[in-house]
């Protein structure tokens, strides 16, 4: 992982900041010119809490789920696949279920922005609810990909009680609709590929245009429509990226600042430059729980972030393997069966979509769905045309 402040690749000098540096950005904040900050986050802000992201090579969940013979790694969040085989999702869900993890200092940094009256909105793709646990008020959070807060039957859409859901999660069983005439599968209101995003996303998606600073952290900016949010900011609005690598169009504007490093160290740098570091550390200390190892002892474990993540991923992988518990031949049968079923359903849907398009009016924003990003491994592109990489 790099630990560098990267220069942007544009020749135009910054228009709003004095320079494309954290110090210049901190000066902008100290001068009270950033009073409406939008923050956009993804799985990378929670990896230091012990929750693996999707796409980091080696430690990401996709890299590890791929070896489980799922037809393709994203199938675990694919609604069609879930209908046929919900167990892999439930195994993952049990791991991600709120209550197990402590928020990171990056989450606390967002809380600090709120306490200072500077947070306009937090757009998160995360489903772990750690922002809430860190103290960011719910009305300032747009959970673009939903959350574990509520759940319902995927067929009749009846809500399912939270206490029964908790029991199902902890006992590793797949819950079904309480209406016995339906008995459909129950799923937390997490947005799967192919499902619509919550209306709150569409109601607030233009907000970044009114922001005076955008902070993008821990996301590969590869899942649409979330990925286009930073582009909604006005051209002169400074945008800060704190991420292991450069993503999206970040770095292409004159007032973009890139901190290509760990989120936690990045927010500490920014907080220090703003003169807030002690306050931030104190705020984060409030999130410690009695059973967390004392902070002084943490370095003695001598485990790197990657080692901790790898252990977490190995455990998850084992759990999924044992939950699936299918013989090879059963597995092949299931995959073929599911593939054929998905293909048939998709063909029917494609026919309908073509018919609708031919009739027709342009797609409306409200209908926008969470799009699976193009993927590397061979898979179901023939079934899901939207998974195909755009030709160069
Ligand atoms: P992603 O595609 O896995 O990308 C994560 C990005 O963060 C990558 O660019 C990594 O290089 C970077 N990264 C990872 N760790 C760090 C770190 N410590 N410091 C700096 N950068 C880091 O994840 P996205 O959020 O972009 O993808 C969207 C998916 C992931 C959403 O739909 C989420 O629901 C889903 N997800 C959420 C969680 C969670 O809730 N914690 C966990 C795993 C996946």
GROMACS .gro file of C-alpha atoms and ligand atoms in nm:
model
  436
    1UNK     CA    1   0.000   0.000   0.000
    2UNK     CA    2   0.138   0.337  -0.095
    3UNK     CA    3   0.190   0.604   0.165
    4UNK     CA    4   0.219   0.906  -0.046
    5UNK     CA    5   0.051   1.224  -0.139
    6UNK     CA    6   0.007   1.193  -0.508
    7UNK     CA    7   0.004   1.479  -0.753
    8UNK     CA    8  -0.290   1.508  -0.983
    9UNK     CA    9  -0.230   1.476  -1.352
   10UNK     CA   10  -0.365   1.811  -1.464
   11UNK     CA   11  -0.171   2.114  -1.577
   12UNK     CA   12  -0.427   2.373  -1.472
   13UNK     CA   13  -0.336   2.530  -1.135
   14UNK     CA   14  -0.592   2.487  -0.856
   15UNK     CA   15  -0.873   2.740  -0.870
   16UNK     CA   16  -1.000   2.719  -0.513
   17UNK     CA   17  -0.712   2.580  -0.308
   18UNK     CA   18  -0.367   2.737  -0.280
   19UNK     CA   19  -0.209   2.402  -0.368
   20UNK     CA   20  -0.317   2.041  -0.413
   21UNK     CA   21  -0.193   1.937  -0.072
   22UNK     CA   22  -0.346   1.833   0.258
   23UNK     CA   23  -0.200   2.145   0.419
   24UNK     CA   24  -0.373   2.369   0.164
   25UNK     CA   25  -0.695   2.176   0.212
   26UNK     CA   26  -0.667   2.213   0.590
   27UNK     CA   27  -0.613   2.586   0.544
   28UNK     CA   28  -0.931   2.599   0.333
   29UNK     CA   29  -1.119   2.426   0.617
   30UNK     CA   30  -0.962   2.647   0.888
   31UNK     CA   31  -1.059   2.955   0.685
   32UNK     CA   32  -1.420   2.831   0.725
   33UNK     CA   33  -1.467   2.792   0.353
   34UNK     CA   34  -1.575   2.428   0.391
   35UNK     CA   35  -1.906   2.433   0.574
   36UNK     CA   36  -2.100   2.186   0.363
   37UNK     CA   37  -1.888   1.873   0.338
   38UNK     CA   38  -2.011   1.562   0.163
   39UNK     CA   39  -1.837   1.236   0.247
   40UNK     CA   40  -1.856   0.932   0.019
   41UNK     CA   41  -1.735   0.601   0.154
   42UNK     CA   42  -1.694   0.233   0.079
   43UNK     CA   43  -1.567  -0.091   0.227
   44UNK     CA   44  -1.209   0.041   0.263
   45UNK     CA   45  -1.303   0.253   0.567
   46UNK     CA   46  -1.403  -0.063   0.755
   47UNK     CA   47  -1.115  -0.297   0.668
   48UNK     CA   48  -0.910  -0.189   0.969
   49UNK     CA   49  -1.211  -0.285   1.185
   50UNK     CA   50  -1.158  -0.640   1.057
   51UNK     CA   51  -1.423  -0.649   0.781
   52UNK     CA   52  -1.269  -0.745   0.447
   53UNK     CA   53  -1.354  -0.533   0.144
   54UNK     CA   54  -1.455  -0.689  -0.187
   55UNK     CA   55  -1.182  -0.609  -0.429
   56UNK     CA   56  -0.846  -0.582  -0.257
   57UNK     CA   57  -0.631  -0.847  -0.428
   58UNK     CA   58  -0.561  -1.146  -0.196
   59UNK     CA   59  -0.762  -1.021   0.104
   60UNK     CA   60  -1.082  -0.904  -0.068
   61UNK     CA   61  -1.391  -1.121  -0.032
   62UNK     CA   62  -1.429  -1.169  -0.407
   63UNK     CA   63  -1.077  -1.305  -0.443
   64UNK     CA   64  -1.160  -1.563  -0.178
   65UNK     CA   65  -1.519  -1.639  -0.268
   66UNK     CA   66  -1.409  -1.713  -0.622
   67UNK     CA   67  -1.252  -2.038  -0.508
   68UNK     CA   68  -1.583  -2.160  -0.367
   69UNK     CA   69  -1.715  -2.252  -0.708
   70UNK     CA   70  -1.986  -1.992  -0.702
   71UNK     CA   71  -2.070  -1.935  -1.069
   72UNK     CA   72  -1.906  -1.593  -1.020
   73UNK     CA   73  -1.802  -1.416  -0.701
   74UNK     CA   74  -2.064  -1.140  -0.716
   75UNK     CA   75  -2.332  -1.414  -0.719
   76UNK     CA   76  -2.332  -1.392  -0.343
   77UNK     CA   77  -2.506  -1.053  -0.384
   78UNK     CA   78  -2.709  -1.145  -0.689
   79UNK     CA   79  -3.082  -1.160  -0.632
   80UNK     CA   80  -3.142  -1.432  -0.892
   81UNK     CA   81  -2.872  -1.651  -0.743
   82UNK     CA   82  -2.998  -1.580  -0.391
   83UNK     CA   83  -3.339  -1.717  -0.484
   84UNK     CA   84  -3.182  -2.050  -0.571
   85UNK     CA   85  -2.907  -2.060  -0.313
   86UNK     CA   86  -2.930  -1.816  -0.020
   87UNK     CA   87  -2.676  -1.990   0.206
   88UNK     CA   88  -2.358  -1.817   0.085
   89UNK     CA   89  -2.518  -1.477   0.142
   90UNK     CA   90  -2.637  -1.571   0.490
   91UNK     CA   91  -2.296  -1.697   0.586
   92UNK     CA   92  -2.143  -1.367   0.484
   93UNK     CA   93  -2.427  -1.172   0.642
   94UNK     CA   94  -2.369  -1.339   0.974
   95UNK     CA   95  -2.012  -1.209   0.961
   96UNK     CA   96  -2.111  -0.855   0.866
   97UNK     CA   97  -2.410  -0.838   1.099
   98UNK     CA   98  -2.392  -0.520   1.311
   99UNK     CA   99  -2.265  -0.542   1.666
  100UNK     CA  100  -1.942  -0.735   1.615
  101UNK     CA  101  -1.700  -0.466   1.511
  102UNK     CA  102  -1.565  -0.143   1.652
  103UNK     CA  103  -1.582   0.165   1.427
  104UNK     CA  104  -1.248   0.283   1.291
  105UNK     CA  105  -1.094   0.623   1.348
  106UNK     CA  106  -1.208   0.706   0.994
  107UNK     CA  107  -1.569   0.658   1.104
  108UNK     CA  108  -1.498   0.883   1.403
  109UNK     CA  109  -1.352   1.144   1.170
  110UNK     CA  110  -1.691   1.166   0.996
  111UNK     CA  111  -1.857   1.203   1.338
  112UNK     CA  112  -1.610   1.483   1.416
  113UNK     CA  113  -1.712   1.668   1.098
  114UNK     CA  114  -2.073   1.639   1.215
  115UNK     CA  115  -1.992   1.762   1.568
  116UNK     CA  116  -1.823   2.064   1.411
  117UNK     CA  117  -2.140   2.133   1.209
  118UNK     CA  118  -1.961   2.074   0.879
  119UNK     CA  119  -2.117   1.749   0.757
  120UNK     CA  120  -2.379   1.803   0.489
  121UNK     CA  121  -2.430   1.433   0.412
  122UNK     CA  122  -2.255   1.101   0.427
  123UNK     CA  123  -2.313   0.871   0.131
  124UNK     CA  124  -2.201   0.521   0.218
  125UNK     CA  125  -2.201   0.196   0.026
  126UNK     CA  126  -2.135   0.003   0.345
  127UNK     CA  127  -2.389  -0.219   0.509
  128UNK     CA  128  -2.203  -0.263   0.838
  129UNK     CA  129  -2.372   0.034   1.016
  130UNK     CA  130  -2.039   0.140   1.170
  131UNK     CA  131  -2.107   0.506   1.086
  132UNK     CA  132  -2.411   0.500   1.314
  133UNK     CA  133  -2.214   0.324   1.583
  134UNK     CA  134  -1.950   0.594   1.561
  135UNK     CA  135  -2.218   0.857   1.629
  136UNK     CA  136  -2.309   0.994   1.287
  137UNK     CA  137  -2.684   1.073   1.310
  138UNK     CA  138  -2.905   0.853   1.090
  139UNK     CA  139  -3.062   1.150   0.910
  140UNK     CA  140  -2.720   1.253   0.777
  141UNK     CA  141  -2.646   0.908   0.633
  142UNK     CA  142  -2.755   0.782   0.294
  143UNK     CA  143  -2.706   0.408   0.295
  144UNK     CA  144  -2.696   0.375  -0.081
  145UNK     CA  145  -2.682  -0.003  -0.076
  146UNK     CA  146  -2.925  -0.043   0.211
  147UNK     CA  147  -2.847  -0.191   0.550
  148UNK     CA  148  -2.930  -0.461   0.799
  149UNK     CA  149  -3.171  -0.231   0.981
  150UNK     CA  150  -3.483  -0.390   0.823
  151UNK     CA  151  -3.568  -0.704   0.628
  152UNK     CA  152  -3.856  -0.843   0.427
  153UNK     CA  153  -3.984  -1.136   0.221
  154UNK     CA  154  -3.847  -1.115  -0.134
  155UNK     CA  155  -4.180  -1.239  -0.276
  156UNK     CA  156  -4.471  -1.076  -0.089
  157UNK     CA  157  -4.247  -0.799   0.057
  158UNK     CA  158  -4.392  -0.840   0.409
  159UNK     CA  159  -4.158  -0.701   0.674
  160UNK     CA  160  -3.992  -0.963   0.894
  161UNK     CA  161  -3.942  -0.900   1.268
  162UNK     CA  162  -3.594  -0.783   1.371
  163UNK     CA  163  -3.570  -1.015   1.673
  164UNK     CA  164  -3.642  -1.323   1.460
  165UNK     CA  165  -3.387  -1.203   1.208
  166UNK     CA  166  -3.123  -1.172   1.478
  167UNK     CA  167  -3.195  -1.526   1.592
  168UNK     CA  168  -3.174  -1.656   1.235
  169UNK     CA  169  -2.842  -1.477   1.181
  170UNK     CA  170  -2.687  -1.616   1.495
  171UNK     CA  171  -2.814  -1.968   1.441
  172UNK     CA  172  -2.701  -1.964   1.077
  173UNK     CA  173  -3.044  -2.049   0.940
  174UNK     CA  174  -3.219  -1.898   0.640
  175UNK     CA  175  -3.540  -1.722   0.747
  176UNK     CA  176  -3.865  -1.757   0.551
  177UNK     CA  177  -4.178  -1.542   0.533
  178UNK     CA  178  -4.407  -1.588   0.833
  179UNK     CA  179  -4.708  -1.603   0.602
  180UNK     CA  180  -4.719  -1.978   0.540
  181UNK     CA  181  -4.911  -1.935   0.216
  182UNK     CA  182  -4.610  -1.740   0.086
  183UNK     CA  183  -4.308  -1.884   0.273
  184UNK     CA  184  -4.075  -1.682   0.050
  185UNK     CA  185  -3.713  -1.618   0.140
  186UNK     CA  186  -3.641  -1.329   0.373
  187UNK     CA  187  -3.354  -1.093   0.296
  188UNK     CA  188  -3.219  -0.789   0.481
  189UNK     CA  189  -3.292  -0.466   0.294
  190UNK     CA  190  -2.945  -0.469   0.141
  191UNK     CA  191  -2.947  -0.374  -0.224
  192UNK     CA  192  -2.841  -0.664  -0.442
  193UNK     CA  193  -2.717  -0.634  -0.797
  194UNK     CA  194  -3.024  -0.590  -1.013
  195UNK     CA  195  -3.229  -0.425  -0.736
  196UNK     CA  196  -3.330  -0.061  -0.703
  197UNK     CA  197  -3.141   0.169  -0.470
  198UNK     CA  198  -3.337   0.326  -0.184
  199UNK     CA  199  -3.538   0.637  -0.275
  200UNK     CA  200  -3.327   0.841  -0.027
  201UNK     CA  201  -3.032   0.798  -0.264
  202UNK     CA  202  -3.220   0.954  -0.555
  203UNK     CA  203  -3.369   1.225  -0.335
  204UNK     CA  204  -3.018   1.333  -0.229
  205UNK     CA  205  -2.797   1.244  -0.522
  206UNK     CA  206  -2.771   1.607  -0.641
  207UNK     CA  207  -2.659   1.732  -0.301
  208UNK     CA  208  -2.287   1.707  -0.388
  209UNK     CA  209  -2.345   1.989  -0.639
  210UNK     CA  210  -2.408   2.221  -0.344
  211UNK     CA  211  -2.112   2.103  -0.135
  212UNK     CA  212  -1.798   2.308  -0.077
  213UNK     CA  213  -1.579   2.001  -0.015
  214UNK     CA  214  -1.609   1.631  -0.101
  215UNK     CA  215  -1.413   1.363   0.082
  216UNK     CA  216  -1.408   1.023  -0.090
  217UNK     CA  217  -1.264   0.736   0.116
  218UNK     CA  218  -1.212   0.362   0.091
  219UNK     CA  219  -1.402   0.291  -0.227
  220UNK     CA  220  -1.305   0.156  -0.567
  221UNK     CA  221  -1.580   0.375  -0.720
  222UNK     CA  222  -1.675   0.086  -0.941
  223UNK     CA  223  -2.038   0.023  -0.850
  224UNK     CA  224  -2.289   0.245  -1.028
  225UNK     CA  225  -2.478   0.469  -0.979
  226UNK     CA  226  -2.287   0.549  -0.654
  227UNK     CA  227  -1.959   0.574  -0.846
  228UNK     CA  228  -2.074   0.887  -1.029
  229UNK     CA  229  -2.144   1.090  -0.712
  230UNK     CA  230  -1.804   1.268  -0.697
  231UNK     CA  231  -1.859   1.394  -1.052
  232UNK     CA  232  -2.172   1.576  -0.938
  233UNK     CA  233  -1.958   1.820  -0.736
  234UNK     CA  234  -1.905   2.159  -0.897
  235UNK     CA  235  -1.583   2.185  -1.098
  236UNK     CA  236  -1.424   2.431  -0.851
  237UNK     CA  237  -1.517   2.230  -0.542
  238UNK     CA  238  -1.213   2.068  -0.383
  239UNK     CA  239  -1.233   1.688  -0.371
  240UNK     CA  240  -1.010   1.479  -0.147
  241UNK     CA  241  -0.951   1.110  -0.212
  242UNK     CA  242  -0.811   0.896   0.071
  243UNK     CA  243  -0.768   0.545  -0.068
  244UNK     CA  244  -0.502   0.282  -0.128
  245UNK     CA  245  -0.519   0.351  -0.498
  246UNK     CA  246  -0.641   0.612  -0.741
  247UNK     CA  247  -1.002   0.550  -0.841
  248UNK     CA  248  -1.272   0.691  -1.068
  249UNK     CA  249  -1.196   1.034  -1.209
  250UNK     CA  250  -1.039   1.149  -0.883
  251UNK     CA  251  -0.724   1.341  -0.964
  252UNK     CA  252  -0.852   1.475  -1.293
  253UNK     CA  253  -0.966   1.815  -1.164
  254UNK     CA  254  -0.750   2.113  -1.065
  255UNK     CA  255  -0.871   2.112  -0.704
  256UNK     CA  256  -0.843   1.738  -0.644
  257UNK     CA  257  -0.611   1.625  -0.365
  258UNK     CA  258  -0.505   1.262  -0.350
  259UNK     CA  259  -0.386   1.083  -0.038
  260UNK     CA  260  -0.303   0.737  -0.166
  261UNK     CA  261  -0.268   0.555   0.162
  262UNK     CA  262  -0.455   0.388   0.445
  263UNK     CA  263  -0.778   0.570   0.536
  264UNK     CA  264  -0.697   0.582   0.907
  265UNK     CA  265  -0.356   0.739   0.854
  266UNK     CA  266  -0.503   0.974   0.592
  267UNK     CA  267  -0.772   1.111   0.824
  268UNK     CA  268  -0.515   1.148   1.102
  269UNK     CA  269  -0.300   1.356   0.864
  270UNK     CA  270  -0.591   1.578   0.770
  271UNK     CA  271  -0.704   1.611   1.132
  272UNK     CA  272  -0.352   1.704   1.239
  273UNK     CA  273  -0.326   1.967   0.966
  274UNK     CA  274  -0.659   2.111   1.086
  275UNK     CA  275  -0.543   2.107   1.452
  276UNK     CA  276  -0.805   1.846   1.544
  277UNK     CA  277  -0.595   1.537   1.607
  278UNK     CA  278  -0.635   1.518   1.987
  279UNK     CA  279  -1.007   1.575   1.957
  280UNK     CA  280  -1.031   1.301   1.695
  281UNK     CA  281  -0.835   1.048   1.902
  282UNK     CA  282  -1.055   1.126   2.205
  283UNK     CA  283  -1.370   1.081   2.001
  284UNK     CA  284  -1.248   0.748   1.865
  285UNK     CA  285  -1.152   0.636   2.218
  286UNK     CA  286  -1.520   0.672   2.311
  287UNK     CA  287  -1.606   0.391   2.068
  288UNK     CA  288  -1.387   0.138   2.252
  289UNK     CA  289  -1.582  -0.143   2.414
  290UNK     CA  290  -1.495  -0.322   2.738
  291UNK     CA  291  -1.402  -0.641   2.555
  292UNK     CA  292  -1.174  -0.463   2.305
  293UNK     CA  293  -0.805  -0.529   2.372
  294UNK     CA  294  -0.650  -0.230   2.552
  295UNK     CA  295  -0.492   0.001   2.297
  296UNK     CA  296  -0.146  -0.024   2.448
  297UNK     CA  297  -0.153  -0.396   2.387
  298UNK     CA  298  -0.249  -0.376   2.022
  299UNK     CA  299   0.101  -0.332   1.879
  300UNK     CA  300   0.218  -0.640   2.071
  301UNK     CA  301   0.005  -0.861   1.848
  302UNK     CA  302   0.249  -0.766   1.571
  303UNK     CA  303  -0.004  -0.867   1.308
  304UNK     CA  304  -0.017  -0.655   0.998
  305UNK     CA  305  -0.350  -0.535   0.862
  306UNK     CA  306  -0.318  -0.781   0.577
  307UNK     CA  307  -0.255  -1.070   0.818
  308UNK     CA  308  -0.559  -0.979   1.025
  309UNK     CA  309  -0.773  -0.950   0.712
  310UNK     CA  310  -0.643  -1.278   0.571
  311UNK     CA  311  -0.737  -1.457   0.896
  312UNK     CA  312  -1.083  -1.303   0.878
  313UNK     CA  313  -1.122  -1.404   0.515
  314UNK     CA  314  -1.000  -1.760   0.579
  315UNK     CA  315  -1.253  -1.795   0.857
  316UNK     CA  316  -1.530  -1.665   0.632
  317UNK     CA  317  -1.429  -1.891   0.350
  318UNK     CA  318  -1.432  -2.194   0.581
  319UNK     CA  319  -1.776  -2.097   0.709
  320UNK     CA  320  -1.914  -2.063   0.358
  321UNK     CA  321  -1.757  -2.393   0.256
  322UNK     CA  322  -1.906  -2.577   0.549
  323UNK     CA  323  -2.243  -2.408   0.506
  324UNK     CA  324  -2.259  -2.505   0.145
  325UNK     CA  325  -2.141  -2.852   0.235
  326UNK     CA  326  -2.215  -2.983  -0.108
  327UNK     CA  327  -2.040  -3.270  -0.277
  328UNK     CA  328  -1.862  -3.185  -0.600
  329UNK     CA  329  -2.121  -3.348  -0.820
  330UNK     CA  330  -2.409  -3.188  -0.630
  331UNK     CA  331  -2.232  -2.858  -0.668
  332UNK     CA  332  -2.185  -2.899  -1.043
  333UNK     CA  333  -2.547  -2.999  -1.079
  334UNK     CA  334  -2.657  -2.699  -0.878
  335UNK     CA  335  -2.441  -2.460  -1.074
  336UNK     CA  336  -2.569  -2.588  -1.407
  337UNK     CA  337  -2.921  -2.586  -1.280
  338UNK     CA  338  -2.891  -2.233  -1.144
  339UNK     CA  339  -2.710  -2.111  -1.456
  340UNK     CA  340  -2.983  -2.250  -1.678
  341UNK     CA  341  -3.253  -2.110  -1.456
  342UNK     CA  342  -3.092  -1.767  -1.441
  343UNK     CA  343  -3.031  -1.773  -1.814
  344UNK     CA  344  -3.395  -1.856  -1.884
  345UNK     CA  345  -3.520  -1.585  -1.651
  346UNK     CA  346  -3.276  -1.333  -1.793
  347UNK     CA  347  -3.376  -1.418  -2.152
  348UNK     CA  348  -3.739  -1.357  -2.060
  349UNK     CA  349  -3.647  -1.030  -1.892
  350UNK     CA  350  -3.430  -0.925  -2.186
  351UNK     CA  351  -3.717  -0.989  -2.423
  352UNK     CA  352  -3.942  -0.774  -2.206
  353UNK     CA  353  -3.680  -0.498  -2.181
  354UNK     CA  354  -3.629  -0.492  -2.556
  355UNK     CA  355  -4.003  -0.468  -2.605
  356UNK     CA  356  -4.023  -0.184  -2.353
  357UNK     CA  357  -3.728  -0.002  -2.507
  358UNK     CA  358  -3.875  -0.029  -2.850
  359UNK     CA  359  -4.198   0.125  -2.738
  360UNK     CA  360  -4.044   0.391  -2.567
  361UNK     CA  361  -3.938   0.655  -2.324
  362UNK     CA  362  -3.588   0.708  -2.181
  363UNK     CA  363  -3.509   0.531  -1.853
  364UNK     CA  364  -3.592   0.732  -1.551
  365UNK     CA  365  -3.348   0.789  -1.266
  366UNK     CA  366  -3.589   0.650  -1.012
  367UNK     CA  367  -3.559   0.318  -1.184
  368UNK     CA  368  -3.180   0.304  -1.156
  369UNK     CA  369  -3.046  -0.017  -1.014
  370UNK     CA  370  -2.729  -0.124  -0.845
  371UNK     CA  371  -2.506  -0.236  -1.126
  372UNK     CA  372  -2.248  -0.508  -1.080
  373UNK     CA  373  -1.914  -0.379  -1.202
  374UNK     CA  374  -1.741  -0.547  -1.493
  375UNK     CA  375  -1.553  -0.845  -1.356
  376UNK     CA  376  -1.225  -1.010  -1.442
  377UNK     CA  377  -1.303  -1.381  -1.425
  378UNK     CA  378  -1.502  -1.562  -1.694
  379UNK     CA  379  -1.858  -1.593  -1.579
  380UNK     CA  380  -2.206  -1.513  -1.684
  381UNK     CA  381  -2.147  -1.221  -1.918
  382UNK     CA  382  -2.351  -1.406  -2.177
  383UNK     CA  383  -2.639  -1.400  -1.933
  384UNK     CA  384  -2.578  -1.061  -1.779
  385UNK     CA  385  -2.478  -0.827  -2.059
  386UNK     CA  386  -2.427  -0.545  -1.805
  387UNK     CA  387  -2.132  -0.736  -1.659
  388UNK     CA  388  -1.939  -0.711  -1.985
  389UNK     CA  389  -1.640  -0.479  -1.982
  390UNK     CA  390  -1.694  -0.181  -2.210
  391UNK     CA  391  -1.482  -0.222  -2.521
  392UNK     CA  392  -1.180   0.010  -2.511
  393LIG     P1  393  -1.439  -0.229  -0.295
  393LIG     O1  394  -1.477  -0.234  -0.439
  393LIG     O2  395  -1.395  -0.353  -0.228
  393LIG     O3  396  -1.321  -0.120  -0.287
  393LIG     C1  397  -1.256  -0.089  -0.167
  393LIG     C2  398  -1.149   0.014  -0.197
  393LIG     O4  399  -1.091   0.054  -0.075
  393LIG     C3  400  -1.038  -0.037  -0.287
  393LIG     O5  401  -1.000   0.065  -0.377
  393LIG     C4  402  -0.924  -0.067  -0.187
  393LIG     O6  403  -0.798  -0.052  -0.245
  393LIG     C5  404  -0.948   0.040  -0.083
  393LIG     N1  405  -0.906   0.005   0.051
  393LIG     C6  406  -0.924  -0.111   0.118
  393LIG     N2  407  -0.879  -0.100   0.245
  393LIG     C7  408  -0.830   0.027   0.258
  393LIG     C8  409  -0.771   0.100   0.364
  393LIG     N3  410  -0.755   0.048   0.486
  393LIG     N4  411  -0.734   0.227   0.341
  393LIG     C9  412  -0.750   0.282   0.218
  393LIG     N5  413  -0.806   0.220   0.114
  393LIG    C10  414  -0.846   0.093   0.135
  393LIG     O7  415  -1.553  -0.163  -0.206
  393LIG     P2  416  -1.659  -0.053  -0.248
  393LIG     O8  417  -1.721  -0.008  -0.121
  393LIG     O9  418  -1.605   0.048  -0.339
  393LIG    O10  419  -1.763  -0.142  -0.332
  393LIG    C11  420  -1.891  -0.131  -0.315
  393LIG    C12  421  -1.954  -0.253  -0.243
  393LIG    C13  422  -1.872  -0.316  -0.136
  393LIG    C14  423  -2.071  -0.203  -0.169
  393LIG    O11  424  -2.183  -0.248  -0.233
  393LIG    C15  425  -2.067  -0.257  -0.027
  393LIG    O12  426  -2.193  -0.304   0.014
  393LIG    C16  427  -1.972  -0.367  -0.034
  393LIG     N6  428  -1.904  -0.408   0.090
  393LIG    C17  429  -1.932  -0.349   0.208
  393LIG    C18  430  -1.867  -0.389   0.322
  393LIG    C19  431  -1.900  -0.321   0.451
  393LIG    O13  432  -2.015  -0.284   0.474
  393LIG     N7  433  -1.800  -0.302   0.536
  393LIG    C20  434  -1.770  -0.489   0.316
  393LIG    C21  435  -1.743  -0.551   0.192
  393LIG    C22  436  -1.811  -0.506   0.081
   0.00000   0.00000   0.00000
